[in-house]
mmCIF file of C-alpha atoms in Angstrom:
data_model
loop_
_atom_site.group_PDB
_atom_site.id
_atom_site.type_symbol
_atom_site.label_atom_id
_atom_site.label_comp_id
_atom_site.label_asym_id
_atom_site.label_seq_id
_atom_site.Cartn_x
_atom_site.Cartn_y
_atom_site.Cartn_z
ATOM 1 C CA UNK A 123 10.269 16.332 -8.532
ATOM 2 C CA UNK A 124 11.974 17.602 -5.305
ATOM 3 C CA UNK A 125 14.699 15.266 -4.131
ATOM 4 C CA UNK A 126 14.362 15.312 -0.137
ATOM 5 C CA UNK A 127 16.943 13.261 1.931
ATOM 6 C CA UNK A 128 17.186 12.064 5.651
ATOM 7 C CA UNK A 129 20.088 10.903 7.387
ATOM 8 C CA UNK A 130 21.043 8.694 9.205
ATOM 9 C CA UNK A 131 18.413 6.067 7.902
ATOM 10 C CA UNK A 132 18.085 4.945 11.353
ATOM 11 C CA UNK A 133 19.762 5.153 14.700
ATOM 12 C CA UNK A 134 19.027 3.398 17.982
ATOM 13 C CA UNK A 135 19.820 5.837 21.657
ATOM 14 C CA UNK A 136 20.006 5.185 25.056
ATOM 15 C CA UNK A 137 17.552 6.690 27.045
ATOM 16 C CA UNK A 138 18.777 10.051 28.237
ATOM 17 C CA UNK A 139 20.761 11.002 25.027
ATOM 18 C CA UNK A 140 20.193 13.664 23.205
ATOM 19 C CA UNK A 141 20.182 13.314 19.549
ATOM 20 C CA UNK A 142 19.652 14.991 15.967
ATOM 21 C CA UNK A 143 19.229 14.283 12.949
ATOM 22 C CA UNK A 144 19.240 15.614 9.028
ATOM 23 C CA UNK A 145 16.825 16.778 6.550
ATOM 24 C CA UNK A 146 18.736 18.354 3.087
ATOM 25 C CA UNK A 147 16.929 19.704 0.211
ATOM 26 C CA UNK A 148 17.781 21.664 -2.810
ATOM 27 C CA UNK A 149 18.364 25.052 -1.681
ATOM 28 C CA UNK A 150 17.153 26.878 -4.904
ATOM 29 C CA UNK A 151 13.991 25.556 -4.129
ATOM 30 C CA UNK A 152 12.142 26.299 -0.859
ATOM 31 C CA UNK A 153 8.878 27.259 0.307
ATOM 32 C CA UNK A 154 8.156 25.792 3.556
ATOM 33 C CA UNK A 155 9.589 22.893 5.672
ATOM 34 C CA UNK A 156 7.504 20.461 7.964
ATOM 35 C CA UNK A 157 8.512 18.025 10.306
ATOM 36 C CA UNK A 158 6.542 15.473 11.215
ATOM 37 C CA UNK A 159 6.081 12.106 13.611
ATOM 38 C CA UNK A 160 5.767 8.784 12.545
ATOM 39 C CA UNK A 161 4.457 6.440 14.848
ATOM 40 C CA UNK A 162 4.371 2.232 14.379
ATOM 41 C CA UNK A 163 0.444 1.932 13.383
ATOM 42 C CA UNK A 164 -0.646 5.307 13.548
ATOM 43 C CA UNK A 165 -0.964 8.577 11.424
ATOM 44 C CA UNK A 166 2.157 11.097 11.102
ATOM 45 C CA UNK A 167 1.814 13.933 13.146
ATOM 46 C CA UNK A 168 2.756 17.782 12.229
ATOM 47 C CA UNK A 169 5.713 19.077 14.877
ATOM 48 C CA UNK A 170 6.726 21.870 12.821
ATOM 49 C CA UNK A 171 6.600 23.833 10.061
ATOM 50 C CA UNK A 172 9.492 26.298 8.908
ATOM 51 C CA UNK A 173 9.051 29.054 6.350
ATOM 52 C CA UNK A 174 12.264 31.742 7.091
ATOM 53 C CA UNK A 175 15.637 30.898 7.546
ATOM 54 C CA UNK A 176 17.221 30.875 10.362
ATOM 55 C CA UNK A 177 14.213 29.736 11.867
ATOM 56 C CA UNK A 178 13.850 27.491 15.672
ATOM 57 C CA UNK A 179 11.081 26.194 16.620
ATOM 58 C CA UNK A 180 10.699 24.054 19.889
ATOM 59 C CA UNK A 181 7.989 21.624 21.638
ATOM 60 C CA UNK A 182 9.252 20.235 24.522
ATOM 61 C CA UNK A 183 12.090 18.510 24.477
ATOM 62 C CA UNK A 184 11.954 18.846 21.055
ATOM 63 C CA UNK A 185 13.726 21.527 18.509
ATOM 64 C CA UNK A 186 14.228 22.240 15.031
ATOM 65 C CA UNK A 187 16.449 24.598 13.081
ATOM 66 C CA UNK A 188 16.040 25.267 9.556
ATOM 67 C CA UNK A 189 18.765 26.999 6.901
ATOM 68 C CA UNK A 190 17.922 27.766 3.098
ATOM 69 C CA UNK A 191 20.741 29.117 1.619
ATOM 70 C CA UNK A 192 22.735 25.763 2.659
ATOM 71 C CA UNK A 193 19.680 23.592 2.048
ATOM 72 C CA UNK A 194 19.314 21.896 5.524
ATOM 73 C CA UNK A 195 16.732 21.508 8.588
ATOM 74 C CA UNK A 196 18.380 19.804 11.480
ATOM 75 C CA UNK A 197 15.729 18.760 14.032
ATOM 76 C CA UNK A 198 17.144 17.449 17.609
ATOM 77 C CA UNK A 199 15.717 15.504 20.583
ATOM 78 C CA UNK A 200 17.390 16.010 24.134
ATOM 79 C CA UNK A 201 16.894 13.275 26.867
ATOM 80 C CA UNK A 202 15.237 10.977 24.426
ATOM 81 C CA UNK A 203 12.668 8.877 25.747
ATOM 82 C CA UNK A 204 11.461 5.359 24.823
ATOM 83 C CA UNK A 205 8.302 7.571 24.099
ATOM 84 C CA UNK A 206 10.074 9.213 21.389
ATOM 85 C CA UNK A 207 10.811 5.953 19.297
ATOM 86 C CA UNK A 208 9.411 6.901 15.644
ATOM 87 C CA UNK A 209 9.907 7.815 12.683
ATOM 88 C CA UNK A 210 10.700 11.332 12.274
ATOM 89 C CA UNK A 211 9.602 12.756 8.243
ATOM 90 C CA UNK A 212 10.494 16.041 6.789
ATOM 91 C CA UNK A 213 8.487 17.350 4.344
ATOM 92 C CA UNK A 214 9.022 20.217 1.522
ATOM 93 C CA UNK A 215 6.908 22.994 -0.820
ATOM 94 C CA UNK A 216 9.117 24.785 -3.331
ATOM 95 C CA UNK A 217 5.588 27.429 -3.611
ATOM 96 C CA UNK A 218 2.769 27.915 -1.871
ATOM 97 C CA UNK A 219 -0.541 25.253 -3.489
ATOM 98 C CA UNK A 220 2.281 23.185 -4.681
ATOM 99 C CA UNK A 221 3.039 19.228 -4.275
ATOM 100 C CA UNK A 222 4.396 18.542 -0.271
ATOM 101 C CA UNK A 223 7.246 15.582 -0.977
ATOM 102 C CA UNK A 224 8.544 13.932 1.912
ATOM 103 C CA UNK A 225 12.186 13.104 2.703
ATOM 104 C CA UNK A 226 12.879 8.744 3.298
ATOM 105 C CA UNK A 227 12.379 9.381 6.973
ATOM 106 C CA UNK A 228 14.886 8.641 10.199
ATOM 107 C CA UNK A 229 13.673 5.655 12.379
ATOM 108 C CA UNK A 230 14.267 6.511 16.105
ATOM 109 C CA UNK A 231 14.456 3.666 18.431
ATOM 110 C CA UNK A 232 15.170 4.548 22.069
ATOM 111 C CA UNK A 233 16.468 1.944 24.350
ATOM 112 C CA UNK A 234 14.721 1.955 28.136
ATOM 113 C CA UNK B 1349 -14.587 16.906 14.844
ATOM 114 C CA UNK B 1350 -14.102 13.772 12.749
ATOM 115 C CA UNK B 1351 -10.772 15.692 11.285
ATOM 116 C CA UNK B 1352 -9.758 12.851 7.571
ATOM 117 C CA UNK B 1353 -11.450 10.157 7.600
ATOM 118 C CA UNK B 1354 -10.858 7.198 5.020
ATOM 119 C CA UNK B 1355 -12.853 4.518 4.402
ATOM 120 C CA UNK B 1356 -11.903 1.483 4.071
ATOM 121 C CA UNK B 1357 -9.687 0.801 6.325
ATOM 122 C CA UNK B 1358 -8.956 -2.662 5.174
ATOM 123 C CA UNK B 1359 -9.321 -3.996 1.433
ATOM 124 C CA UNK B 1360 -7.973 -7.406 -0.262
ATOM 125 C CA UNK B 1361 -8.857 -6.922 -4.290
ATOM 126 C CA UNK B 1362 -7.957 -9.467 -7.104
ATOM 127 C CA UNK B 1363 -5.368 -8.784 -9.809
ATOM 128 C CA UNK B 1364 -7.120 -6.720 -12.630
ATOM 129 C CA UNK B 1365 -10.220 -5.501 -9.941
ATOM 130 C CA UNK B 1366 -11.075 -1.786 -9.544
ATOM 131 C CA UNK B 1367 -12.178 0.146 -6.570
ATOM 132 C CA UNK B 1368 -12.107 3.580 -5.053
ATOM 133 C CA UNK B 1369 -10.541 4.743 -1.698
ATOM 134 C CA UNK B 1370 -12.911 7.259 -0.240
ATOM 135 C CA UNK B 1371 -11.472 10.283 2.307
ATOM 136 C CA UNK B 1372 -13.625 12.970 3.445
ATOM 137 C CA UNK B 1373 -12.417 16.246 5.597
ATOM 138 C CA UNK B 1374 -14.317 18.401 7.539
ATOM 139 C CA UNK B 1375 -11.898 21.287 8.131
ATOM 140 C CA UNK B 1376 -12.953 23.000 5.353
ATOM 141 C CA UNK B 1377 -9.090 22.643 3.385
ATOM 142 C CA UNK B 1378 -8.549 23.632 0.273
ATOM 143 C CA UNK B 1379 -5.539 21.272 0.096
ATOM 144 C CA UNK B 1380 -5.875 17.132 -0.033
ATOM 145 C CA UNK B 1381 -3.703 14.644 -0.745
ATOM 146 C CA UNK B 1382 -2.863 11.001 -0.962
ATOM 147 C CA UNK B 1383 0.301 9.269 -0.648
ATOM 148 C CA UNK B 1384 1.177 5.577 -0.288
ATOM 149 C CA UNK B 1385 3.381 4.043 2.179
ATOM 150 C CA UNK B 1386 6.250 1.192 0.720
ATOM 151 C CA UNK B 1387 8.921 -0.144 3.037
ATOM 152 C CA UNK B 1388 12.016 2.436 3.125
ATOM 153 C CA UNK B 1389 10.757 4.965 0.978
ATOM 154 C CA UNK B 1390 8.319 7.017 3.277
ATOM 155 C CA UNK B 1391 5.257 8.564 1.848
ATOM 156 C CA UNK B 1392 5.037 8.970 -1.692
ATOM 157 C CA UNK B 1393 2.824 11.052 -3.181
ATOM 158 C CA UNK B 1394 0.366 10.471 -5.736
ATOM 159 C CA UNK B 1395 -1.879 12.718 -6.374
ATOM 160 C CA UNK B 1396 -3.031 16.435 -4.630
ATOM 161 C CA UNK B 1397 -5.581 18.681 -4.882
ATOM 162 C CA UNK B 1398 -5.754 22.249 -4.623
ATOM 163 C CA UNK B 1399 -9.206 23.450 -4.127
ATOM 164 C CA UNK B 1400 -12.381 22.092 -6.021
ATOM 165 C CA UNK B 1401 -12.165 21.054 -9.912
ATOM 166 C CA UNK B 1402 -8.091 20.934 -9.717
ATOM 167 C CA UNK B 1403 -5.970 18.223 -9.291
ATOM 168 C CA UNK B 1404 -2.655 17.316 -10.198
ATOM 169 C CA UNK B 1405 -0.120 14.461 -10.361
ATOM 170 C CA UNK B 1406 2.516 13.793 -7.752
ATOM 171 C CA UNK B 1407 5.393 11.498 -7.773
ATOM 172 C CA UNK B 1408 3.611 8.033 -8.664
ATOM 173 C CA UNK B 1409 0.361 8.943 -10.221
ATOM 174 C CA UNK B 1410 0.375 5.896 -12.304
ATOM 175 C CA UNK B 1411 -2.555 3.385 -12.217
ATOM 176 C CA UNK B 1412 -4.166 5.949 -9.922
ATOM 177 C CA UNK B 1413 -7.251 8.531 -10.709
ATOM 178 C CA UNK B 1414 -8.419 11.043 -8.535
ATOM 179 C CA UNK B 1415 -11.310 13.920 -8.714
ATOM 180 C CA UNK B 1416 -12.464 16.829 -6.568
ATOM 181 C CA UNK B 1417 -16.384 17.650 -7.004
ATOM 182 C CA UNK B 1418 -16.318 18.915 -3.341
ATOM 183 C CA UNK B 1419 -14.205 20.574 -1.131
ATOM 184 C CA UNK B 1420 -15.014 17.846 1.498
ATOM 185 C CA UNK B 1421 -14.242 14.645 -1.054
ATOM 186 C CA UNK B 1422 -11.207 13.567 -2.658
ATOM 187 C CA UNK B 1423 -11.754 9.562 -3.415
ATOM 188 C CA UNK B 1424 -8.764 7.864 -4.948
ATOM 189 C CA UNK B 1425 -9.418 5.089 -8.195
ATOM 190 C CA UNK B 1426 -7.603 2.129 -8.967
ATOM 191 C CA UNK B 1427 -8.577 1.546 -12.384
ATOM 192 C CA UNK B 1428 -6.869 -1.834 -12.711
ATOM 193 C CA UNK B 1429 -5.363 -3.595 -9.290
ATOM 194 C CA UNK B 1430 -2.249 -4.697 -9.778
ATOM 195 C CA UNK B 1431 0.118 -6.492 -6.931
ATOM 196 C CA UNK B 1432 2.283 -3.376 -7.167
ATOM 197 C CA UNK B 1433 -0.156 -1.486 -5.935
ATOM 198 C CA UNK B 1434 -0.404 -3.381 -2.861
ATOM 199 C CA UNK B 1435 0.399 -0.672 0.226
ATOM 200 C CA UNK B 1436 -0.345 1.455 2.968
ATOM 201 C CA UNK B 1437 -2.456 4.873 1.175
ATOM 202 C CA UNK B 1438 -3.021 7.470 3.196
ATOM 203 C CA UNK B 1439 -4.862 10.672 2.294
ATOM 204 C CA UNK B 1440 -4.184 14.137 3.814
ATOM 205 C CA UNK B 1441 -5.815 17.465 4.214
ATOM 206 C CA UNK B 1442 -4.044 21.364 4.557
ATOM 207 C CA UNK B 1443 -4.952 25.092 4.905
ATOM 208 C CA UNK B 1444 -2.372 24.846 1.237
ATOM 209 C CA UNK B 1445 -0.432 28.083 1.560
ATOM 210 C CA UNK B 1446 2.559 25.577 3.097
ATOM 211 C CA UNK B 1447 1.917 27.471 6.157
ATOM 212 C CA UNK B 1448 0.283 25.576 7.771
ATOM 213 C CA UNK B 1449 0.506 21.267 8.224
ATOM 214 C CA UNK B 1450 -1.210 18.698 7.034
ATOM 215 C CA UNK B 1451 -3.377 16.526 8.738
ATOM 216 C CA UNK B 1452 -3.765 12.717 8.454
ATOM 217 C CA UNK B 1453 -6.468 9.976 8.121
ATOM 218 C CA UNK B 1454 -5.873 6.452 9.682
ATOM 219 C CA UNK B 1455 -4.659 4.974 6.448
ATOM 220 C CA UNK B 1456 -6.207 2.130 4.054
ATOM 221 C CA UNK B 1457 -4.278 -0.946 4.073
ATOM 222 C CA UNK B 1458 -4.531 -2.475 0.353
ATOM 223 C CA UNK B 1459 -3.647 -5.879 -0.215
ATOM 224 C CA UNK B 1460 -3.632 -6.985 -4.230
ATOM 225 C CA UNK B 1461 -4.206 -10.697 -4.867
#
């Protein structure tokens, strides 16, 4: 089983910071990366999914890099808003068909 | 389009009871999931699916069965209820090359008496 980790755990911003966080895996074993948003009482929701290194995506105010050789997906959030307060999942495939494990999660809380 | 939909939404069982969490999908995925939700430890996953007649176990496929007759279905059995098994399940649905995301029912919250 793939051993996906988060960090930080959790961080609380002021509205108006920007912010990033961490999502590590084990770089001999990559397929595709997603990212996805958590919200309080709903269903996570796909931002993005990363295939090639060196790959960006963006949404809005919203970005994500991705490198396999170091084993890493870094996704950031500029001008956070109390909108953006959720819990942000990464999720990985070592193959294509294969088992999608998710990372702990990183609880975003953004202050007004 | 109804997207995943899981049914029920809400369930309180007894210790030792049996029942099985239905999801349907009407994207036409060859990829379905479910995974259950426990405080600080995300989504787990139990078992997945990748087409019709194939399944396989995920990270906590104990106490849990699972079958795919249809493309559509992928229900989810608890043999045996136990309190452990009390959580947040949520089933999921994907195109399966990794590609492409997965999309998410409304969860069944499962409380175990």
């Amino acid at each position: 089983i793939l051993n996906v980790e988060q960090s930080p755990q959790s961080l609380h911003v002021q509205e108006g910071d920007s912010t990033n966080f961490t999502c590590s895996f084990p770089s001999s074993n990559f397929y595709a990366l997603h990212w996805y948003r958590w919200e309080t009482a709903k269903s996570p929701e796909a931002l993005f999914v990363m295939t090639l290194n060196g790959d960006e995506k963006k949404k809005g105010r919203i970005s994500a890099t991705l490198n396999t050789k170091e084993g890493y997906s870094y996704l950031y959030i500029k001008g956070s808003q109390p909108e953006d307060s959720a819990t942000y999942l990464c999720a990985l495939l070592k193959t294509s068909y294969d088992k999608v494990i998710f990372g702990p999660g990183t609880s975003l809380s953004v202050i007004p | 389009n109804a997207g995943v939909t899981q049914t029920p939404k809400f369930q309180v069982l007894k210790t030792g009871q049996s029942m099985t969490l239905q999801c349907a999908q009407d994207m036409n995925h060859e990829y379905m999931s479910w995974y259950r939700q426990d405080p600080g430890m995300g989504l787990r996953l139990i078992h997945y699916s990748v087409g019709a007649g194939i399944t396989d176990q995920g990270e906590v496929p104990n106490g849990y069965n699972v079958s795919r007759s249809t493309t559509e279905d992928f229900p989810l059995r608890l043999l045996s209820a136990a309190p452990s098994q009390t959580s947040v399940y949520f089933c999921a649905s994907g195109q399966g090359l990794g590609d492409q995301p997965q999309h998410f029912g409304d969860g069944t919250r499962l409380s175990i008496l």
